[in-house]
XYZ file of C-alpha atoms in Angstrom:
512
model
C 111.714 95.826 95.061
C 114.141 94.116 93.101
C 118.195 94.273 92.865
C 121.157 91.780 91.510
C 124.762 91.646 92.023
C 126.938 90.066 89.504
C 130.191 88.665 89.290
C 132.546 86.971 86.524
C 134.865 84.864 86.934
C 137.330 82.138 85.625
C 138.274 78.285 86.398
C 141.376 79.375 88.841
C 138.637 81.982 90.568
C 134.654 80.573 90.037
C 132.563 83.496 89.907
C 130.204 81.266 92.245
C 132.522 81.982 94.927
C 129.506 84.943 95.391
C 127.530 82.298 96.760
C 130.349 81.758 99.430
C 130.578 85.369 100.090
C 126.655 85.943 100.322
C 125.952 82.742 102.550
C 123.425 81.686 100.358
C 124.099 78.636 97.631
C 123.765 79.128 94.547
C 121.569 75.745 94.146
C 118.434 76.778 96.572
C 115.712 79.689 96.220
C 115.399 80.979 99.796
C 113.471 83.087 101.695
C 113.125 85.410 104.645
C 111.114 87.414 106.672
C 111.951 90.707 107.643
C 109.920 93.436 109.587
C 108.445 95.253 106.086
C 107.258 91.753 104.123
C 109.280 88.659 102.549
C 112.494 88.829 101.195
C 113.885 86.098 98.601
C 117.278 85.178 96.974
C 117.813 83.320 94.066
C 120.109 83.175 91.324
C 119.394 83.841 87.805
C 123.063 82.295 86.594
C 125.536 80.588 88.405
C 128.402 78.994 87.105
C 132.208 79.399 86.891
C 132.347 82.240 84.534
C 129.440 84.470 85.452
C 127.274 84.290 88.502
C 124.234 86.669 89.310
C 122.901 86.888 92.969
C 118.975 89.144 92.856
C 117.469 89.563 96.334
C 113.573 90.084 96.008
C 111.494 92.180 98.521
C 107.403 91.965 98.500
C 106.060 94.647 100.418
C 102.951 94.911 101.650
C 101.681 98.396 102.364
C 98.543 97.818 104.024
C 100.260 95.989 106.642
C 103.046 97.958 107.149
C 99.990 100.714 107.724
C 98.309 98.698 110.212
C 100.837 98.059 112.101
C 102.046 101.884 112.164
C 105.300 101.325 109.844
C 103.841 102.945 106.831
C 105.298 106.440 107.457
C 106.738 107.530 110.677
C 107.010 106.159 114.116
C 103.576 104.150 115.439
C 100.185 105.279 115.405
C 97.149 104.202 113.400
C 96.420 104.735 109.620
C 94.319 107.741 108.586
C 92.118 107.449 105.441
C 94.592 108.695 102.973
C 94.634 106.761 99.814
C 98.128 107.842 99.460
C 99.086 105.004 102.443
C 97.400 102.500 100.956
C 98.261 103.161 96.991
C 102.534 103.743 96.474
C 105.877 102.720 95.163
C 106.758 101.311 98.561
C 106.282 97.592 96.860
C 108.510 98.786 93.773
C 111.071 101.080 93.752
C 114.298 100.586 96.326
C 113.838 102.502 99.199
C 115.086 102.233 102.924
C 113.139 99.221 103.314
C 115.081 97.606 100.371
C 118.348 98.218 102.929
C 117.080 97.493 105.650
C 116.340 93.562 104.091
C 120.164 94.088 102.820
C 121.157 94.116 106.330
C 118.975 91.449 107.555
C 119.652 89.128 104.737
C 123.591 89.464 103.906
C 124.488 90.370 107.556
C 127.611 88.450 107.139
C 128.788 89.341 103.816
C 128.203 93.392 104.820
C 130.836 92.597 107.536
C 133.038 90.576 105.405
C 132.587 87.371 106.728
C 133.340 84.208 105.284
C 134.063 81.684 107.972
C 133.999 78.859 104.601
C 136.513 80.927 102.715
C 137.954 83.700 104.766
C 140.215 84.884 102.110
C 137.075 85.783 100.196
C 136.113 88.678 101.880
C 139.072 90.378 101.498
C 139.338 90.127 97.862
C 138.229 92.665 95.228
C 135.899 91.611 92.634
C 134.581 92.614 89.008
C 130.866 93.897 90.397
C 127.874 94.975 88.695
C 125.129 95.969 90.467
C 121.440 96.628 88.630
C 118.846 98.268 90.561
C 115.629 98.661 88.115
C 113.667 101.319 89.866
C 114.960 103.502 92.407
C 113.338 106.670 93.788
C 116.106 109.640 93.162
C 115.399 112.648 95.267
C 118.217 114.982 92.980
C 117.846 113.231 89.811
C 120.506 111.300 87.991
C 122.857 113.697 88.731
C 123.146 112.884 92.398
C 123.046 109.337 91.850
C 126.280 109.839 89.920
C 127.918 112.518 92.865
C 127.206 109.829 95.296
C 128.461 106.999 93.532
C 131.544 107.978 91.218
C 134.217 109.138 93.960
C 133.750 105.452 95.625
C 134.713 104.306 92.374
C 132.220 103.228 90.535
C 131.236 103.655 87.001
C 127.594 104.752 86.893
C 124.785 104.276 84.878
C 121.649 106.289 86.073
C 118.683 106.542 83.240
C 115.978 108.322 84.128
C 112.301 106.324 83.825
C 109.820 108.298 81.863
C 106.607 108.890 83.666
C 104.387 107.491 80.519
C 106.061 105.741 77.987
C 103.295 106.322 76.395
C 103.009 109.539 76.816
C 106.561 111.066 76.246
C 105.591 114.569 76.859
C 105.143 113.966 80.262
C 108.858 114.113 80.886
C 110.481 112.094 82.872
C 109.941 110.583 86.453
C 112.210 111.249 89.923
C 113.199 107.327 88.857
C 116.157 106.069 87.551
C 117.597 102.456 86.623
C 120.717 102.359 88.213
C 123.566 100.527 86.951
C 127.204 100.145 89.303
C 130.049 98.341 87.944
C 133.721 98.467 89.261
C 136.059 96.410 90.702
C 135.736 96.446 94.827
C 134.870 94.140 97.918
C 132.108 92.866 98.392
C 131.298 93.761 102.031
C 131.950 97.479 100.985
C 129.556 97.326 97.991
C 127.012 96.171 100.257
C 127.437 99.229 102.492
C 127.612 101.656 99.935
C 124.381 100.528 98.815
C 122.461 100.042 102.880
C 123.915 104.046 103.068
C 122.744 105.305 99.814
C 119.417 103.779 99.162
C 117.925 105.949 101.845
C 119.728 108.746 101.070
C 118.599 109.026 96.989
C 115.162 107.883 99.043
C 115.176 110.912 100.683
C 112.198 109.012 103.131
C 113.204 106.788 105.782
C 110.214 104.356 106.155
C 110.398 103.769 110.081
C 111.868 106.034 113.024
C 115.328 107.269 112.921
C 116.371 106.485 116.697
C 119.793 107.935 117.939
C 121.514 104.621 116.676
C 120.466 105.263 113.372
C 124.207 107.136 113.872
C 126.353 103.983 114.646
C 124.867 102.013 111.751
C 125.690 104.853 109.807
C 129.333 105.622 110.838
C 129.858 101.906 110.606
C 128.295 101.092 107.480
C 130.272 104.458 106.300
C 134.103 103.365 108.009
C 136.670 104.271 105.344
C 134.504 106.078 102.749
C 131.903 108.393 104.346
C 134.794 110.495 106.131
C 136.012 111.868 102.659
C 132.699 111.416 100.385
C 132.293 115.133 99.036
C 128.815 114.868 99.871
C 129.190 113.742 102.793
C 126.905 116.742 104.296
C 123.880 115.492 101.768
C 124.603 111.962 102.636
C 124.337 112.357 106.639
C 121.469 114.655 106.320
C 119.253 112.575 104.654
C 120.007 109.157 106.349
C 119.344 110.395 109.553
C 116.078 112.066 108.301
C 117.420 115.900 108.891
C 117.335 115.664 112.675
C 119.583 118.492 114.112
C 120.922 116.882 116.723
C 121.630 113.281 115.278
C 123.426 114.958 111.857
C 125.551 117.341 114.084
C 126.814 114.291 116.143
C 127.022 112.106 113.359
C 129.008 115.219 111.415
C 131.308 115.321 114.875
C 132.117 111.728 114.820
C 133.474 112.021 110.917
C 135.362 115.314 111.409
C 137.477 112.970 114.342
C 137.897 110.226 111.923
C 139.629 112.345 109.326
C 141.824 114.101 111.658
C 142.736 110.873 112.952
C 143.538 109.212 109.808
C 145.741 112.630 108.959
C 147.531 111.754 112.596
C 147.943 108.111 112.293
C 146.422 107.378 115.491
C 143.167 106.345 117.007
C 139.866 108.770 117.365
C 140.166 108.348 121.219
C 143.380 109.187 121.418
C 142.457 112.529 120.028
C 139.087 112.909 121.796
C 140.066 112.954 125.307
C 140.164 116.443 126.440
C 137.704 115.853 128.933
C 137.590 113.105 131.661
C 134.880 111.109 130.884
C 133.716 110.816 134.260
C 134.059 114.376 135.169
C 131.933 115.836 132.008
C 132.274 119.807 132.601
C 130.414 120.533 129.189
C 126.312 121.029 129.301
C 124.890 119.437 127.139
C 123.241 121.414 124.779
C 119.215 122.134 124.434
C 117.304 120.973 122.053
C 115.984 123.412 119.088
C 112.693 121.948 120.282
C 113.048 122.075 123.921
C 113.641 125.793 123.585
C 110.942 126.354 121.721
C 108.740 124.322 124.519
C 109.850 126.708 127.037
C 109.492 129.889 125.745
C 105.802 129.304 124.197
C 104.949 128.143 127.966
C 106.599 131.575 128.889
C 104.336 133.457 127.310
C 101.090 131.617 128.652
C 102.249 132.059 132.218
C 102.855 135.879 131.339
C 99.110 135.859 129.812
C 98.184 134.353 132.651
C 96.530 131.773 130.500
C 94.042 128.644 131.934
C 92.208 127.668 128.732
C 95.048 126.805 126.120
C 94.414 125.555 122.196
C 97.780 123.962 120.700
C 96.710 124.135 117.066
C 98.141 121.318 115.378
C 99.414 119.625 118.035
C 100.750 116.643 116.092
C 102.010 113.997 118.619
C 101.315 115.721 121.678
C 104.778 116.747 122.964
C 103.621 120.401 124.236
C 100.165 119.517 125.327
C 101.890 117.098 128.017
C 104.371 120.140 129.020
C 101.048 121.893 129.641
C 99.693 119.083 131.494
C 102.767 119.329 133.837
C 101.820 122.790 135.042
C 98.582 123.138 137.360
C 97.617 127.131 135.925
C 96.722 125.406 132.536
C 93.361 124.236 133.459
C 91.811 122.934 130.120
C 94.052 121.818 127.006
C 92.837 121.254 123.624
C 94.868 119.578 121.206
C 93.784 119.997 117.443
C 95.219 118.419 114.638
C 93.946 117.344 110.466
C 95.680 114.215 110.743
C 93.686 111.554 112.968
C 97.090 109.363 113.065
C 99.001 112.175 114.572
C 95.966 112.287 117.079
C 96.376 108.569 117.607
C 99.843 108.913 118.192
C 99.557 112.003 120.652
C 96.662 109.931 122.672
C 99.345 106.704 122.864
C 102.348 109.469 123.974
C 100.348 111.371 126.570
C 98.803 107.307 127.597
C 95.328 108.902 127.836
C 93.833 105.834 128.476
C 95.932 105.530 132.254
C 95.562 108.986 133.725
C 93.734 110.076 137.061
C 89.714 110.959 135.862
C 91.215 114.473 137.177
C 94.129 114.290 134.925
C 92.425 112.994 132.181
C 89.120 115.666 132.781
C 92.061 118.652 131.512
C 92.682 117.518 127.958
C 90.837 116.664 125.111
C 92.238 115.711 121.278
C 89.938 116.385 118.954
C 90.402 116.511 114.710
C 89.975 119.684 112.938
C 91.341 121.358 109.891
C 92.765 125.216 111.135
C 91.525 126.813 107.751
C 87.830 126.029 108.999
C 85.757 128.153 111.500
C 85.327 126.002 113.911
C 82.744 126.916 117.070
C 84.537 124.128 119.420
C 87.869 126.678 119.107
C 85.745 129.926 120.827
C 85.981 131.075 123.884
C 89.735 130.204 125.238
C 92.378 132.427 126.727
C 95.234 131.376 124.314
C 95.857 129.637 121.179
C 99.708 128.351 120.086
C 100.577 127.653 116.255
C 104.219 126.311 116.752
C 105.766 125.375 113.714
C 102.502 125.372 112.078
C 102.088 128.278 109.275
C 104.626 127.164 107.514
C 103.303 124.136 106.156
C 100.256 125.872 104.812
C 100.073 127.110 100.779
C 100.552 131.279 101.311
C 97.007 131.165 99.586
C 95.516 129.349 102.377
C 96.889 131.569 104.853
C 93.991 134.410 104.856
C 91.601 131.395 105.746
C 93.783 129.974 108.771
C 94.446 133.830 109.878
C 90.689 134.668 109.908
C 89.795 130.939 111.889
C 91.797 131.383 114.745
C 92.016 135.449 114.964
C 88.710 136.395 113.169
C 86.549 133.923 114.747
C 88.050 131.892 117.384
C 89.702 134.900 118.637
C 91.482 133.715 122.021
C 92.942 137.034 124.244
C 96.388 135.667 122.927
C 98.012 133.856 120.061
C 101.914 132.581 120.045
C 103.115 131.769 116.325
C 106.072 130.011 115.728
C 107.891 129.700 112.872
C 111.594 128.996 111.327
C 113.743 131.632 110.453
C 115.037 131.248 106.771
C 118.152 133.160 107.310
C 119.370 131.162 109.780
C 119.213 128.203 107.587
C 122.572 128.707 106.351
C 124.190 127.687 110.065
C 122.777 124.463 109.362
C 125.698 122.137 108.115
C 123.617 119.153 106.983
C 121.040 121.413 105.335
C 121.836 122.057 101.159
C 121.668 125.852 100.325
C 118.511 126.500 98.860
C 116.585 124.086 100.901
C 114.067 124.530 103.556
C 114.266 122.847 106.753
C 111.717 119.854 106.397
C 110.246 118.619 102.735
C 106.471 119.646 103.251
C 107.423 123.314 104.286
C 105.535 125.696 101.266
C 108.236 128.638 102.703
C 110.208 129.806 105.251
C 109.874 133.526 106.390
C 112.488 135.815 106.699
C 112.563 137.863 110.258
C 111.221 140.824 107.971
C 108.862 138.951 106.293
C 107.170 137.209 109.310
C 107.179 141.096 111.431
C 105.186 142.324 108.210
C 102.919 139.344 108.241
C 102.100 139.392 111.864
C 101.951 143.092 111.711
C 99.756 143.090 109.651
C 97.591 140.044 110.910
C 97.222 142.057 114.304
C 96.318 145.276 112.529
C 92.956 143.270 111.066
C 92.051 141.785 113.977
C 92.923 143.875 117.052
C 95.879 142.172 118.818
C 98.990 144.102 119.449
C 102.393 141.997 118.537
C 105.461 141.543 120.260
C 108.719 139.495 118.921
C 111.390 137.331 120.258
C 113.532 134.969 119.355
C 113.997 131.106 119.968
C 117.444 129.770 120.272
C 120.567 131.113 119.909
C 120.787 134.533 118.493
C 123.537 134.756 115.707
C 124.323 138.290 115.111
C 124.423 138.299 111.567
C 121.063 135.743 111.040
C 118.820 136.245 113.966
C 118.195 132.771 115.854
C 116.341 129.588 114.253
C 113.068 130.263 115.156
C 111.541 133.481 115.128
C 107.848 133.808 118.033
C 105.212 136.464 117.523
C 102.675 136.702 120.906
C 99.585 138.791 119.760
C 97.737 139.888 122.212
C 93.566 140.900 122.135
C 93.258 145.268 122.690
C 89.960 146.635 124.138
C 87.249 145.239 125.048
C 86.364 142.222 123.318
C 84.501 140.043 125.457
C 81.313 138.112 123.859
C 83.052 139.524 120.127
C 82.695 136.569 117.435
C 85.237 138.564 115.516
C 82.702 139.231 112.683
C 83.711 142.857 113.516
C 87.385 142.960 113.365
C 88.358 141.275 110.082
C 88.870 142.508 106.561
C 89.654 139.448 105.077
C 87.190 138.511 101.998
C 83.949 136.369 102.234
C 85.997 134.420 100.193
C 88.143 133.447 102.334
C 86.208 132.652 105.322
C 84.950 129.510 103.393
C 88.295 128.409 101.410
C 88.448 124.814 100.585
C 91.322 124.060 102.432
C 91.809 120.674 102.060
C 95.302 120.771 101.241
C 96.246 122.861 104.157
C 97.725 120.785 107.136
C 99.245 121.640 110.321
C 102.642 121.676 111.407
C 103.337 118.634 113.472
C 101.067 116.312 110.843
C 103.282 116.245 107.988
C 106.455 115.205 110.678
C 103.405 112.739 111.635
């Protein structure tokens, strides 16, 4: 990854005064280690009339796989070429501001303890970025970038030179050139990286919000795309955007009043709190799937792609739930769940109720036969609409467990979401989002084939005019079916009993 600032200057005002501003001389090649590979800064030019500062990042993928960086939070590497083979070493990413950070710490906080006038100064920039990733195309680079004052140059990178028919890539060479500090150029570029990224490369924690609204002070409040902006840094989680979004709303209203956010903020005594808190989207969801397991009077429970583990340890918490599968495509979501649930410390009794095992849902699969429930939370929707006959007949043709909760967003009530773009579904490896109409006439229709009757409910809030944000179906087995492989109750093709599904993957591995 690769990036330069330069500067121009005269005899009265060097342009090397960038080596002041940076901490770094002008003279020396130096280099540093940060958490994703070595970082180096040297400059090309230096002298009193022009003066060009490039920060180099080497990246090396395998290691940031093997040590559980590579994409999301921990866990060990599957055997997907795709973690191994990338742009990660190339084109700017949140890794390439993240080294910003590390390396010109100082200068992003404008200061100069050599020169402190420096900081405060504004200075002819231009900034040259060679390859960065632009989730939005060129057009976003330049909505982002123009109302902080820039003057933008954003070509796109054809895929094949070669090959022009190929169109062109989601790259672009970015060129920024104004007149500005340099502290705030650095922070326009450690919040926008990421954002044109569109991939943060390691976990967003809750603080991910501070370094935002600080990095952000003075520009993100007003930045007409500010909802984009915040949504994508902080990697579309609900609760961190809506608190991040709260934080900037106060900041305007207090630069309108000419006073101080607190000052404005203090309706409530911070030691006597008479708010709740708010549950988490996810929480909910937790809690009513486990309501309708009690209801079924469930012991035997399958949570079909169970990603990182979070509801198989609420099952673990209750003593009816005598055996727990966990079954996932992705062995590093498996890896992960084993680490969260700390497998390796429980009771032999404990451990004895839970197993993880890998298995692709649009497979028959004998191990899955024979249990009183089976949960698909947030799992249907990352699986091609083609691939769905061979998930539907694995779990209700042949697995066929007395009852089935489904999960799934609600499309409609996307537009409540303020950090979400219109248009766009709720996480980036979603193949759709159901309507409440749509998902009745699917489930309707899956319990019609196989001999479940279906009840609804919703998960969340309940808006009047958009239903809540996620939608639950509980099927339930009719009859007699005891000792029934299901051959007899499906009408779905031969076909689609042996689909390649190779491309279909459950819910939790793609947040994996």
């Amino acid at each position: 990854m690769f990036l330069t600032i330069s500067t121009t200057g005269s005899a009265d005002r060097p342009a090397t005064d960038l080596g002041f501003l940076l901490h770094k001389h002008p003279d020396n090649a130096q280099q540093f280690s940060t958490a994703y590979g070595v970082a180096h800064v040297l400059y090309p030019e230096a002298d009193e009339h022009r003066c060009t500062a490039a920060l180099l990042l080497e990246v090396d993928p395998v290691a940031l796989v093997r040590r559980g960086q590579g994409k999301g939070r921990g866990g060990a590497p599957d055997s997907a070429l795709g973690q191994y083979v990338n742009d990660r070493p190339y084109a700017a990413s949140s890794l390439l501001a993240v080294a910003l950070r590390s390396v010109f710490a100082s200068a992003m906080k404008g200061q100069c303890k050599a020169r402190p006038e420096l900081p405060e100064r504004a200075m002819p920039l231009r900034i040259e970025v060679p390859v960065l990733p632009a989730r939005g195309g060129a057009e976003l680079v330049r909505e982002l970038f123009q109302p902080l004052g820039w003057t933008v140059v954003a070509e796109p990178l054809p895929l094949d030179g070669t090959f022009p028919e190929w169109g062109d890539s989601r790259y672009v060479r970015l060129v920024l050139e104004g007149e500005c500090r340099l502290a705030e150029a650095l922070r326009h570029l450690y919040v926008l990286l990421p954002v044109l990224d569109d991939a943060k490369h390691y976990w967003v924690a809750p603080d991910e919000v501070d370094k935002l609204l600080r990095a952000g002070e003075g520009w993100l409040e007003n930045h007409p795309q500010q909802r984009v902006i915040v949504g994508r840094y902080l990697a579309r989680r609900w609760a961190l955007t809506r608190q991040a979004t709260e934080r900037l709303a106060l900041e305007r209203l207090a630069e309108a009043d000419d006073t101080e956010g607190e000052e404005i903020d203090n309706a409530v005594d911070e030691e006597v709190d008479t708010e709740q808190k708010p549950v988490p989207l996810a929480v909910q969801r937790r809690e009513a799937i486990l309501a309708e397991l009690r209801a079924a009077e469930a012991a035997r429970v399958l949570d079909l792609g169970c990603g990182q583990g979070q509801l198989v340890g609420a099952l673990l918490k209750e003593r009816q739930f005598t055996e727990i599968v966990g079954v996932d495509v992705s062995m590093r979501a498996l890896h992960e769940a084993r680490r969260r649930l700390r497998l390796d410390r429980m009771s032999e009794r404990q451990s004895a109720r839970v197993r993880l095992v890998q298995g692709s849902l649009a497979y028959t699969d004998s191990r899955l036969k024979g249990y009183d429930a089976a949960v698909l939370s947030e799992v249907v929707e990352h699986v091609d609409p083609a691939r769905l006959p061979a998930l539907e007949y694995a779990v209700f043709g042949a697995a066929r467990p007395r009852t089935v909760v489904v999960t799934t967003p609600n499309v409609e009530y996307n537009v409540r979401w303020e950090s979400l773009p219109a248009g766009e579904v709720r996480h980036a490896d979603h193949r759709f989002e159901w309507t409440r109409e749509e998902f009745r006439q699917w489930a309707q229709e899956v319990g019609a084939r196989h001999g479940y009757a279906v009840t609804f409910g919703p998960v969340g809030p309940e808006d009047p005019e958009v239903g809540p944000p996620t939608q639950l179906a509980c099927f339930r087995l009719t009859g007699d079916d005891s000792g029934n492989d299901g051959s007899g109750h499906s009408s779905s093709s031969d076909s689609s009993k042996g689909q390649d599904s190779s491309s279909a993957m459950s819910g939790k591995e793609a947040a994996a």
